[in-house]
mmCIF file of C-alpha atoms in Angstrom:
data_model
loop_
_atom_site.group_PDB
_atom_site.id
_atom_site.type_symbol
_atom_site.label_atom_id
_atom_site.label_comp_id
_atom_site.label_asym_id
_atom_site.label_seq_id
_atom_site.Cartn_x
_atom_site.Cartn_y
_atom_site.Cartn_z
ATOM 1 C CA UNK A 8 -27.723 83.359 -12.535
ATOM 2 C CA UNK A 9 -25.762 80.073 -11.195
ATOM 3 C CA UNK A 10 -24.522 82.005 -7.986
ATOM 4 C CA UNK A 11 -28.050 81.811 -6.807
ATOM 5 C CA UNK A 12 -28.342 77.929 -6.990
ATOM 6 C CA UNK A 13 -25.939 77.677 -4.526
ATOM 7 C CA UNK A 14 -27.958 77.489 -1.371
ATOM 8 C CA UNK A 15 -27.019 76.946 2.762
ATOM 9 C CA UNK A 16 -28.532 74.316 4.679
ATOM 10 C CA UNK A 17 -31.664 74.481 6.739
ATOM 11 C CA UNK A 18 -31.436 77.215 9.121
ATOM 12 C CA UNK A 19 -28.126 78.067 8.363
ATOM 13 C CA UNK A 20 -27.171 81.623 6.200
ATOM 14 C CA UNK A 21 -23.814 82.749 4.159
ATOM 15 C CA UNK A 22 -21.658 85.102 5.415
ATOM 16 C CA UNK A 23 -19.948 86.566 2.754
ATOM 17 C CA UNK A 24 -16.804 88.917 2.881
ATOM 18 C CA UNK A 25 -14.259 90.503 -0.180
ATOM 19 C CA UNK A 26 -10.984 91.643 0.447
ATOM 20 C CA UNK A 27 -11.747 95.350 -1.244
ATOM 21 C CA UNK A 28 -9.902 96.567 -3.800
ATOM 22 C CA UNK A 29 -6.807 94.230 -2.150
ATOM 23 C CA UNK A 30 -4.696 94.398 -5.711
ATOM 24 C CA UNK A 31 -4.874 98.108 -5.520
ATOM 25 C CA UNK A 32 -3.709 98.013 -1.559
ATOM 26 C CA UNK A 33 -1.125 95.401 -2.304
ATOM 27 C CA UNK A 34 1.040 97.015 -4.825
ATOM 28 C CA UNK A 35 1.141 100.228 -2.983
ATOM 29 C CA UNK A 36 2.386 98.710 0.276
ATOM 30 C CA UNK A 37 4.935 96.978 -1.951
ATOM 31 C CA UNK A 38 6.201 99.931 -3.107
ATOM 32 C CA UNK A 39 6.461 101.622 -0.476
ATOM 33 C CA UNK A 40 3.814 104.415 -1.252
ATOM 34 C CA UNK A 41 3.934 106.089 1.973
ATOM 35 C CA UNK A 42 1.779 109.165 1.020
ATOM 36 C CA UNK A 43 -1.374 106.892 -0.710
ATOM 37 C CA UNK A 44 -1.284 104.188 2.657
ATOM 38 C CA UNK A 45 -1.085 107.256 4.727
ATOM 39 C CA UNK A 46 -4.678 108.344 2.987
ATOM 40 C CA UNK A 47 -6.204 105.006 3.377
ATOM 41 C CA UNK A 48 -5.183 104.594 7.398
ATOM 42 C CA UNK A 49 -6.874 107.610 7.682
ATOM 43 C CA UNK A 50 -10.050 107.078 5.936
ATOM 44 C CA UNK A 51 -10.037 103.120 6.075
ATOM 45 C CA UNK A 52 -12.996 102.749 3.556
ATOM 46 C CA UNK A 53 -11.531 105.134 1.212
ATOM 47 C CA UNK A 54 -11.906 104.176 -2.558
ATOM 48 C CA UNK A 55 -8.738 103.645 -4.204
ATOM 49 C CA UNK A 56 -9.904 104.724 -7.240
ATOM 50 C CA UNK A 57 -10.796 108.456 -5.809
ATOM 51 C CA UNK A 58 -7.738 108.510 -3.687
ATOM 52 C CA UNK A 59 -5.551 108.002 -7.559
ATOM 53 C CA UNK A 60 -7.953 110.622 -9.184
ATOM 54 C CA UNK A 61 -6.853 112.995 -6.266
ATOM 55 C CA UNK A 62 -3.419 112.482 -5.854
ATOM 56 C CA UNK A 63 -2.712 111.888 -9.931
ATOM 57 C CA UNK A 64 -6.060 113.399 -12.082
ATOM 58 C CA UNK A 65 -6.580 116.416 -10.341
ATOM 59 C CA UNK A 66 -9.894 115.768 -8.348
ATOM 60 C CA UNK A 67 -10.499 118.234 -5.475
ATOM 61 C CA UNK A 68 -14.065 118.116 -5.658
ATOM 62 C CA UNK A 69 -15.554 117.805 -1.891
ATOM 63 C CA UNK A 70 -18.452 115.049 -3.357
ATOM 64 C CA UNK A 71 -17.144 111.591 -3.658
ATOM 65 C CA UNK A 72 -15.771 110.891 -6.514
ATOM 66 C CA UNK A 73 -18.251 108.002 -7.702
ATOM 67 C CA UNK A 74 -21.386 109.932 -6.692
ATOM 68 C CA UNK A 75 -19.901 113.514 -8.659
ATOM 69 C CA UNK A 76 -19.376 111.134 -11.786
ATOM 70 C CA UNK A 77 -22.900 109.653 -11.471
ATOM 71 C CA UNK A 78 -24.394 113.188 -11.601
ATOM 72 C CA UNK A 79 -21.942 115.074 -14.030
ATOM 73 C CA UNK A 80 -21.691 111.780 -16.310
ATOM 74 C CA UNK A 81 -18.292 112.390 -16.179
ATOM 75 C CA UNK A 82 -15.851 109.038 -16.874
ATOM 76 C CA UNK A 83 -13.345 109.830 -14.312
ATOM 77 C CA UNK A 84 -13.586 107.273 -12.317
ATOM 78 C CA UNK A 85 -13.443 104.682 -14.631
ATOM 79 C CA UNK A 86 -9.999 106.314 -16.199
ATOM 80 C CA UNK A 87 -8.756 106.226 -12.845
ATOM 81 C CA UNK A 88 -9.928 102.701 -12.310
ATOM 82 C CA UNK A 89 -8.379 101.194 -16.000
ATOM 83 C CA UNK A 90 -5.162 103.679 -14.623
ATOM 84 C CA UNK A 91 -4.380 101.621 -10.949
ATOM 85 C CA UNK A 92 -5.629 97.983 -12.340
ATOM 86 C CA UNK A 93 -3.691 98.203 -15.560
ATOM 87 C CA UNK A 94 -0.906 100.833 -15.537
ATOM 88 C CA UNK A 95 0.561 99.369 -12.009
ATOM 89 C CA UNK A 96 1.327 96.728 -13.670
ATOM 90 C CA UNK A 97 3.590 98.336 -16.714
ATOM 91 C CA UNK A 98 0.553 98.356 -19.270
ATOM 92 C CA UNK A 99 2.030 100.409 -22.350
ATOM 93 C CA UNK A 100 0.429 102.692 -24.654
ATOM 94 C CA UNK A 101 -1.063 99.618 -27.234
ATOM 95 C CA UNK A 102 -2.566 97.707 -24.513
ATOM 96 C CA UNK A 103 -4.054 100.232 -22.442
ATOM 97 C CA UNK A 104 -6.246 101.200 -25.224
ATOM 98 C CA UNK A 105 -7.496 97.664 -24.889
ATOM 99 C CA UNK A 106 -7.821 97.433 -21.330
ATOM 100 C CA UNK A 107 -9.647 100.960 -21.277
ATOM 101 C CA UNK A 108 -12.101 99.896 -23.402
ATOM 102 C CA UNK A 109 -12.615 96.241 -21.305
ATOM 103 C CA UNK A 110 -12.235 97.524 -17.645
ATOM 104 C CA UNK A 111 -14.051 100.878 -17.792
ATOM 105 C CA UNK A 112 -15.595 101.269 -21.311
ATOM 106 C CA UNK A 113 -13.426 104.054 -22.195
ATOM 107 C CA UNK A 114 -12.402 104.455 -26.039
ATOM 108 C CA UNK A 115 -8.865 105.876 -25.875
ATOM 109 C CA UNK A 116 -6.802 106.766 -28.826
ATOM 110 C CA UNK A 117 -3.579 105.349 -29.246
ATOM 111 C CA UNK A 118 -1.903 108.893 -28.870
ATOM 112 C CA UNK A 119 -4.149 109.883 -25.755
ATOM 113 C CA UNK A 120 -3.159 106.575 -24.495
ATOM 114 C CA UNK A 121 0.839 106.735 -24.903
ATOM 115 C CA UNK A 122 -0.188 110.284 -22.869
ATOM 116 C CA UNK A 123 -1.674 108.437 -19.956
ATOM 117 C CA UNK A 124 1.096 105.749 -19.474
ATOM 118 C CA UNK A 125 3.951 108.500 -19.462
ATOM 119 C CA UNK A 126 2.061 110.373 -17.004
ATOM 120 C CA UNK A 127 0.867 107.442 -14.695
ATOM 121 C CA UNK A 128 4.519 106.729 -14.646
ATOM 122 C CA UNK A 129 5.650 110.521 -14.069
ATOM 123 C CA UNK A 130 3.358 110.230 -10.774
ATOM 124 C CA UNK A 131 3.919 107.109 -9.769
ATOM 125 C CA UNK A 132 7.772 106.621 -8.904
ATOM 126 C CA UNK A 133 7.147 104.173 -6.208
ATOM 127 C CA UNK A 134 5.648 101.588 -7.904
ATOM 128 C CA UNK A 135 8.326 102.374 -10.826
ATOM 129 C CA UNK A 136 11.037 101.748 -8.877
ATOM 130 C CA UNK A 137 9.144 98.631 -7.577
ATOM 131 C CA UNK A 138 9.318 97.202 -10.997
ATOM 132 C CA UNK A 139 13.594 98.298 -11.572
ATOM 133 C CA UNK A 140 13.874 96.115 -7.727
ATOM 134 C CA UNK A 141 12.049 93.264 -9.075
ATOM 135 C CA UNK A 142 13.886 92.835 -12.206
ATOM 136 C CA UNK A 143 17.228 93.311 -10.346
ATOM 137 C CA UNK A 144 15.736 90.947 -7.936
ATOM 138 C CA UNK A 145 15.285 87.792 -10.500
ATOM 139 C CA UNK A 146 18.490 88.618 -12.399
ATOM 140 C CA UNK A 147 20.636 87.923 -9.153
ATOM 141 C CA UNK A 148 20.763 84.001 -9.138
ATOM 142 C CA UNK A 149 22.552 81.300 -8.129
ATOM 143 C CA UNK A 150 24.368 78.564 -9.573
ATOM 144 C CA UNK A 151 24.304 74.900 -8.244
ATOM 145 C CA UNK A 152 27.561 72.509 -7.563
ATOM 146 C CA UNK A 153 27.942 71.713 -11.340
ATOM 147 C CA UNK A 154 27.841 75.505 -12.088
ATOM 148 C CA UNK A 155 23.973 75.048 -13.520
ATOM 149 C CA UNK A 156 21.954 78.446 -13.144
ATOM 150 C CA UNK A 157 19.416 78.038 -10.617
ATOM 151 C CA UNK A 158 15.587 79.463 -11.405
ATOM 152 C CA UNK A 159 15.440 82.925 -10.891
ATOM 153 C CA UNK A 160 13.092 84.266 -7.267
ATOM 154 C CA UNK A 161 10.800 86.517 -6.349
ATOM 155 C CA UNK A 162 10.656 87.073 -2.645
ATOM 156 C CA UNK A 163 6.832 87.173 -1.130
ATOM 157 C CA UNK A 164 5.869 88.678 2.474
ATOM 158 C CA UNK A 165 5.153 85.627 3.412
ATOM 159 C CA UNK A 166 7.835 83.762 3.093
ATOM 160 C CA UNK A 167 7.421 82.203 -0.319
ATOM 161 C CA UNK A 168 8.976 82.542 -3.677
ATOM 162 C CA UNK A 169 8.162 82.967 -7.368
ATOM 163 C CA UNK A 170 10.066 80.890 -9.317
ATOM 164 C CA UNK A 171 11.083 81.931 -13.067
ATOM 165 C CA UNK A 172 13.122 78.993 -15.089
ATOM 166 C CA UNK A 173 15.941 79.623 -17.788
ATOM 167 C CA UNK A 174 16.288 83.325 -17.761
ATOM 168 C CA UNK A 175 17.748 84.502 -20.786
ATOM 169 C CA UNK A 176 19.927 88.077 -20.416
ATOM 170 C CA UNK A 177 20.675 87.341 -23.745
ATOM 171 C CA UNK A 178 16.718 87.297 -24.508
ATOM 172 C CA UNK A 179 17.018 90.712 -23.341
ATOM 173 C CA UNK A 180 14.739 93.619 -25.137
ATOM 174 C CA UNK A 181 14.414 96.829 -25.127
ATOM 175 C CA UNK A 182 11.245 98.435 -26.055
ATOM 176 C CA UNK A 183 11.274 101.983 -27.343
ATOM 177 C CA UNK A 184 7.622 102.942 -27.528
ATOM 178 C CA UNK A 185 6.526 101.711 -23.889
ATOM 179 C CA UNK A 186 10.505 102.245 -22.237
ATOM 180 C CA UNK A 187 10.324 98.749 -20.901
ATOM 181 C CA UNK A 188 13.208 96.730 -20.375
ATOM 182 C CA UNK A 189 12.222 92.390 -21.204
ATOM 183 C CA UNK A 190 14.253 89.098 -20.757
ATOM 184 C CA UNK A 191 12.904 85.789 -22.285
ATOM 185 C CA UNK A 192 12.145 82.903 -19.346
ATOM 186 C CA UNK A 193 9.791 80.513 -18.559
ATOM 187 C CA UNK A 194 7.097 81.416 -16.182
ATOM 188 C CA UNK A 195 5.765 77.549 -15.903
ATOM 189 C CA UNK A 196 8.524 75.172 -16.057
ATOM 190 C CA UNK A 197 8.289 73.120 -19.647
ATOM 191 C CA UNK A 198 6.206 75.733 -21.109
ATOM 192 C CA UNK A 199 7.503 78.412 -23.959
ATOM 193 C CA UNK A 200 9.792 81.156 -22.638
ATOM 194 C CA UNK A 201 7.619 84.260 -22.858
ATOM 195 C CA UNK A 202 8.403 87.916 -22.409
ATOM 196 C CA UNK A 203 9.104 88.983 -18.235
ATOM 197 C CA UNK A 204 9.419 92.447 -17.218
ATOM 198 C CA UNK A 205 8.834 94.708 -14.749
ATOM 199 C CA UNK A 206 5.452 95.010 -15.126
ATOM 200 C CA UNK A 207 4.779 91.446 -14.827
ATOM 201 C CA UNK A 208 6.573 90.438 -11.977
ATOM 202 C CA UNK A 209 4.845 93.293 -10.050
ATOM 203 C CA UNK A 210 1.454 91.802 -10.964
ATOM 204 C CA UNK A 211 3.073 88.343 -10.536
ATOM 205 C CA UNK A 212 4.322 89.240 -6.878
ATOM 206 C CA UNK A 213 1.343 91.635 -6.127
ATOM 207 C CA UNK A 214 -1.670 88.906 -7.131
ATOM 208 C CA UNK A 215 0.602 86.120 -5.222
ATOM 209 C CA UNK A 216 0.814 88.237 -2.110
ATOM 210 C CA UNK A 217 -2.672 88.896 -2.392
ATOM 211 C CA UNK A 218 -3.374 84.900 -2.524
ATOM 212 C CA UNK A 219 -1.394 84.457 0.900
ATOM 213 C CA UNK A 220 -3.619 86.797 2.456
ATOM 214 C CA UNK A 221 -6.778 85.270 1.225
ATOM 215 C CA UNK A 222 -5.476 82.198 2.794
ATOM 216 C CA UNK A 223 -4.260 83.195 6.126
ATOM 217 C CA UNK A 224 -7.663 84.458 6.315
ATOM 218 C CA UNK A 225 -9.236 81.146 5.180
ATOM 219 C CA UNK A 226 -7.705 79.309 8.582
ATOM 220 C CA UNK A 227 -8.521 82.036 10.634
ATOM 221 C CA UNK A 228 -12.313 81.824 10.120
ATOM 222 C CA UNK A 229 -11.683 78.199 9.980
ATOM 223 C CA UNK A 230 -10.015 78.544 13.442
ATOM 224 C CA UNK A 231 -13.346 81.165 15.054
ATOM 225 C CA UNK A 232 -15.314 78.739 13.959
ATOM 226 C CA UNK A 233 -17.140 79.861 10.686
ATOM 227 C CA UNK A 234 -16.558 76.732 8.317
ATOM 228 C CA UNK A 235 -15.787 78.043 4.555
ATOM 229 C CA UNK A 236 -17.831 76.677 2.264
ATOM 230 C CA UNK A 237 -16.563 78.373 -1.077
ATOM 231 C CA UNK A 238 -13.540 81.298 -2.082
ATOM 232 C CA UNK A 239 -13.827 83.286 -5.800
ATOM 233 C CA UNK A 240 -10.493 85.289 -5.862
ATOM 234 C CA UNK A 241 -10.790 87.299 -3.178
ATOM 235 C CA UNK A 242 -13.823 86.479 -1.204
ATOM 236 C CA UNK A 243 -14.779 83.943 1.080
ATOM 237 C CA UNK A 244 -17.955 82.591 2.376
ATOM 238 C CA UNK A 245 -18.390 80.873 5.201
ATOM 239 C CA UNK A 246 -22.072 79.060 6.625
ATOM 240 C CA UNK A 247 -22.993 79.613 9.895
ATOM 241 C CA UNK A 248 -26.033 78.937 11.744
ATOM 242 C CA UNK A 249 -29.308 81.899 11.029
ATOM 243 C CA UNK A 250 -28.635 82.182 14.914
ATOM 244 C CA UNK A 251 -25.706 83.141 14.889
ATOM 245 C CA UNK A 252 -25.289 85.543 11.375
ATOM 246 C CA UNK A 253 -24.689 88.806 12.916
ATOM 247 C CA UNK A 254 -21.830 87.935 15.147
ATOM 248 C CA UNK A 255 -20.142 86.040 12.542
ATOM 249 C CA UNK A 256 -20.433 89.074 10.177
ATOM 250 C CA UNK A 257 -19.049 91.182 12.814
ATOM 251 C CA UNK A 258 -16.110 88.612 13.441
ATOM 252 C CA UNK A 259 -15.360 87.501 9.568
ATOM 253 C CA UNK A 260 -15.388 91.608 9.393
ATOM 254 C CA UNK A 261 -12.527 91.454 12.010
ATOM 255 C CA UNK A 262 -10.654 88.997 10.441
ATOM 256 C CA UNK A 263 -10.929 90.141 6.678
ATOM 257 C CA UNK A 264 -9.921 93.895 7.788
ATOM 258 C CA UNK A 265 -6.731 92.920 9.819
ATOM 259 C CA UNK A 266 -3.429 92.435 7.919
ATOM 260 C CA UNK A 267 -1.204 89.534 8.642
ATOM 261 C CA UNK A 268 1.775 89.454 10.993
ATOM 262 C CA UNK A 269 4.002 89.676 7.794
ATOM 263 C CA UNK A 270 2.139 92.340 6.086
ATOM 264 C CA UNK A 271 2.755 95.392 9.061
ATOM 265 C CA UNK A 272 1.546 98.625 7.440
ATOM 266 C CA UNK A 273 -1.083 97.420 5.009
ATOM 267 C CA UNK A 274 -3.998 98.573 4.515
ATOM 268 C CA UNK A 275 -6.697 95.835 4.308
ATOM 269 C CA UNK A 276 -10.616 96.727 4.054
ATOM 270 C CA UNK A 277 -13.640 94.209 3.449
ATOM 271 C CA UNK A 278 -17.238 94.123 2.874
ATOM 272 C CA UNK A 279 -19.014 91.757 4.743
ATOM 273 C CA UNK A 280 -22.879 90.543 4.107
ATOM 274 C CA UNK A 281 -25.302 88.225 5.419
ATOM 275 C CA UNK A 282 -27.070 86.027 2.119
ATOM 276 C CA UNK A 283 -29.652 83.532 1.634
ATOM 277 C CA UNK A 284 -28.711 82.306 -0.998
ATOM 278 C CA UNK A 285 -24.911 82.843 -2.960
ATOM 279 C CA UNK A 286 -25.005 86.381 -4.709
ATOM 280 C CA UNK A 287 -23.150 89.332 -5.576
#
């Protein structure tokens, strides 16, 4: 366990804190998902996972959904959880059978699986549509003085852009099976051109976003104070004096669970903990 070699000075603690389930929050405020935010604004430590098996799989049980699972053995949640981390971002049938079986230990067939894709997609217009603006997005480019195609962007919240190099319409393809529309282009500049869809650009945009948050964050606790000592995706710790622990919890809290000026309407939740030593 190397987490738990990393220790705070003398008479000094962790505070740690996660942005929860912030790819799942993300790419619904993106698209615009009016009726899932609405759920999580009123229950802000709602599970995204139970709010997609209610809305989309038919759960109206009054138990939560993890704790009805634990004591029917039922694999619900996982589908639901392999459904929002891998179908939201334009998984087809082939793949989803792999990420199934590596996310939530599911073994899907490859039928059942072309099933769950056309109805995650059925129930999910939103973030469908988000992928059709994104590709419409990156095919609208520029050209400079000498008539040279400029890269391809993705607008962020933030302010920033995703950059995609030599865009091929003529790379275009259209994939039957999945119903996916794909142009060749570079991702990294000097690197192969590789397949860019939908799909991708919403995980693209959606993981970016999610990075700009986790750093906005990072300066805030910075700025109250709590030094950062260490950040693993979307988590920060910070090391603050034993003294002072449960204040800074309560503050990092705060700050972790409060969207940014340029993200108005989402829905951010954290989990905050005091540690000894670094843990999960």
């Amino acid at each position: 366990d190397l987490r738990s070699c990393l220790i705070p000075k003398p008479g000094h603690v962790f505070v740690s804190s996660d942005l929860s389930q912030i790819e799942n929050r993300v790419i619904l405020w993106l698209a615009g998902d009016d009726a899932a935010l609405r759920v999580f604004f009123e229950n802000p430590m709602a599970d995204a996972y139970e709010v997609h098996a209610r809305r989309t799989l038919g759960y109206s049980e009054a138990e939560p959904l993890a704790d009805w699972c634990a004591r029917t053995g039922s694999g619900l949640r996982q589908l639901a959880k392999a459904r929002v981390l891998g179908l939201g971002f334009g998984c087809g049938g082939p793949k989803f059978v792999k990420v199934a079986k590596m996310m939530a230990g599911l073994d899907v067939t490859p039928e059942e699986a072309k099933r769950i894709v056309r109805d995650f997609r059925e129930k999910n217009a939103p973030i469908v549509k988000l992928w059709r603006y994104l590709e419409r997005m990156i095919l609208d480019y520029d050209r400079d003085a000498d008539g040279r195609r400029l890269p391809s962007k993705a607008a962020l919240p933030s302010g920033r852009d995703i950059r995609y190099f030599d865009l091929l319409e003529s790379g275009r393809e259209e994939d039957g099976e999945d119903g996916m529309t794909s142009w060749a282009g570079r991702v990294v500049r000097g690197e192969p051109r590789k397949k860019i869809w939908g799909g991708l650009l919403s995980e693209n945009v959606t993981q970016a976003t999610a990075r700009d948050i986790l750093a906005v964050k990072i300066r805030e606790s910075e700025d109250a104070g709590m030094p950062v000592v260490l950040h693993v995706h979307d988590e920060i710790v910070v090391e603050v004096p034993e003294a002072d622990a449960e204040t800074a919890r309560t503050e990092l809290n705060r700050i972790m669970s409060t969207a940014p000026d340029w993200a108005p309407g989402l829905p951010t939740k954290s989990g905050t903990k005091i540690l000894r030593r670094y843990g999960k």
